[in-house]
Short mmCIF file of C-alpha atoms in Angstrom, two decimals:
data_model
loop_
_atom_site.label_atom_id
_atom_site.label_comp_id
_atom_site.label_asym_id
_atom_site.label_seq_id
_atom_site.Cartn_x
_atom_site.Cartn_y
_atom_site.Cartn_z
CA MET A 205 -2.85 19.61 -20.14
CA ILE A 206 -2.54 18.69 -16.46
CA VAL A 207 -1.46 15.23 -15.30
CA GLY A 208 -1.94 14.12 -11.71
CA LEU A 209 -0.30 11.04 -10.23
CA VAL A 210 -1.21 9.61 -6.84
CA SER A 211 0.89 6.85 -5.35
CA CYS A 212 -0.51 5.29 -2.20
CA GLU A 213 0.79 2.49 -0.06
CA CYS A 214 -1.87 0.35 1.58
CA MET A 215 -2.12 -2.45 4.10
CA ILE A 216 -4.49 -5.40 3.79
CA TYR A 217 -4.27 -6.90 7.27
CA ASP A 218 -6.59 -9.89 6.72
CA ALA A 219 -4.79 -11.21 3.61
CA ARG A 220 -3.12 -14.55 4.31
CA SER A 221 -1.93 -15.22 0.77
CA LEU A 222 -1.23 -13.43 -2.48
CA LYS A 223 -4.49 -14.86 -3.82
CA GLU A 224 -6.49 -13.19 -1.03
CA LYS A 225 -4.60 -9.93 -1.52
CA ARG A 226 -5.30 -9.88 -5.25
CA SER A 227 -8.96 -10.68 -4.62
CA VAL A 228 -9.27 -7.62 -2.37
CA LEU A 229 -7.39 -5.45 -4.86
CA GLN A 230 -9.62 -6.60 -7.73
CA ARG A 231 -12.74 -5.59 -5.74
CA ILE A 232 -11.22 -2.12 -5.30
CA LEU A 233 -9.50 -1.46 -8.64
CA THR A 234 -12.40 -2.51 -10.88
CA PRO A 235 -14.92 0.04 -9.51
CA LEU A 236 -12.22 2.73 -9.57
CA GLN A 237 -11.69 2.21 -13.29
CA GLN A 238 -15.42 2.03 -14.02
CA LYS A 239 -16.57 5.07 -12.00
CA PHE A 240 -13.83 7.59 -12.67
CA ASN A 241 -11.83 8.84 -15.64
CA ILE A 242 -8.53 7.47 -14.31
CA SER A 243 -5.93 4.79 -14.84
CA VAL A 244 -5.06 2.62 -11.87
CA ALA A 245 -2.64 -0.24 -11.24
CA GLU A 246 -0.75 -2.05 -8.51
CA VAL A 247 2.84 -0.89 -8.93
CA GLY A 248 4.69 -2.03 -5.83
CA PHE A 249 5.01 -4.78 -3.23
CA GLN A 250 3.45 -7.27 -5.62
CA ASP A 251 5.02 -10.28 -3.89
CA THR A 252 4.03 -9.24 -0.36
CA TRP A 253 0.83 -10.57 1.19
CA GLN A 254 -0.39 -7.62 3.22
CA HIS A 255 1.33 -4.61 1.65
CA THR A 256 0.65 -2.97 -1.70
CA GLN A 257 1.28 0.22 -3.63
CA ILE A 258 -1.36 1.58 -5.99
CA ALA A 259 -0.78 4.27 -8.63
CA ILE A 260 -3.65 6.39 -9.93
CA THR A 261 -3.32 8.86 -12.80
CA ALA A 262 -5.72 11.36 -14.31
CA VAL A 263 -5.35 13.76 -17.23
CA ALA A 264 -7.51 16.81 -17.92
CA SER A 265 -7.32 20.35 -19.22
CA SER A 266 -7.67 21.89 -15.76
CA LYS A 267 -6.08 21.12 -12.40
CA GLN A 268 -9.49 21.32 -10.70
CA ALA A 269 -10.86 18.45 -12.83
CA VAL A 270 -7.84 16.27 -12.08
CA GLU A 271 -8.05 17.03 -8.35
CA TRP A 272 -11.76 16.09 -8.35
CA GLU A 273 -11.09 12.72 -10.03
CA LEU A 274 -8.17 11.85 -7.78
CA SER A 275 -9.83 12.92 -4.52
CA ASN A 276 -12.96 10.91 -5.33
CA ALA A 277 -10.82 7.89 -6.20
CA LEU A 278 -9.05 8.15 -2.83
CA LYS A 279 -12.41 8.45 -1.06
CA LEU A 280 -13.56 5.26 -2.75
CA ILE A 281 -10.40 3.43 -1.64
CA ASP A 282 -10.96 4.67 1.93
CA SER A 283 -14.55 3.38 1.87
CA PHE A 284 -13.37 -0.26 1.76
CA PRO A 285 -12.90 -1.56 5.32
CA GLU A 286 -10.47 -4.34 4.34
CA ILE A 287 -7.75 -1.93 3.15
CA GLU A 288 -5.96 0.89 4.97
CA ARG A 289 -4.23 3.66 3.04
CA THR A 290 -0.99 4.55 4.84
CA ILE A 291 1.31 6.75 2.71
CA THR A 292 -0.02 8.93 -0.11
CA ASP A 293 2.11 11.03 -2.49
CA ILE A 294 0.68 13.37 -5.13
CA GLU A 295 2.68 14.63 -8.12
CA TRP A 296 1.67 17.14 -10.78
CA LEU A 297 3.09 17.12 -14.29
#
């Protein structure tokens, strides 16, 4: 069993309130959960308007399957123009 964990910090420059930030995050996190076999959540900077940290995990029997899920999830995050991924850390368990 291979577990992959991606932690990425992101900036949402146009957010002027926590409500706007959460609206943007909801538009990103919902398709991530629906399209890929992953778990995703906001885990940091929850009280900051324009800064967030998202954690994505995937579990599979091979490292290649986990890498595929995580890389496609990151590509989907990068496809949204309202959010910029700044720092990304990957851990393997």
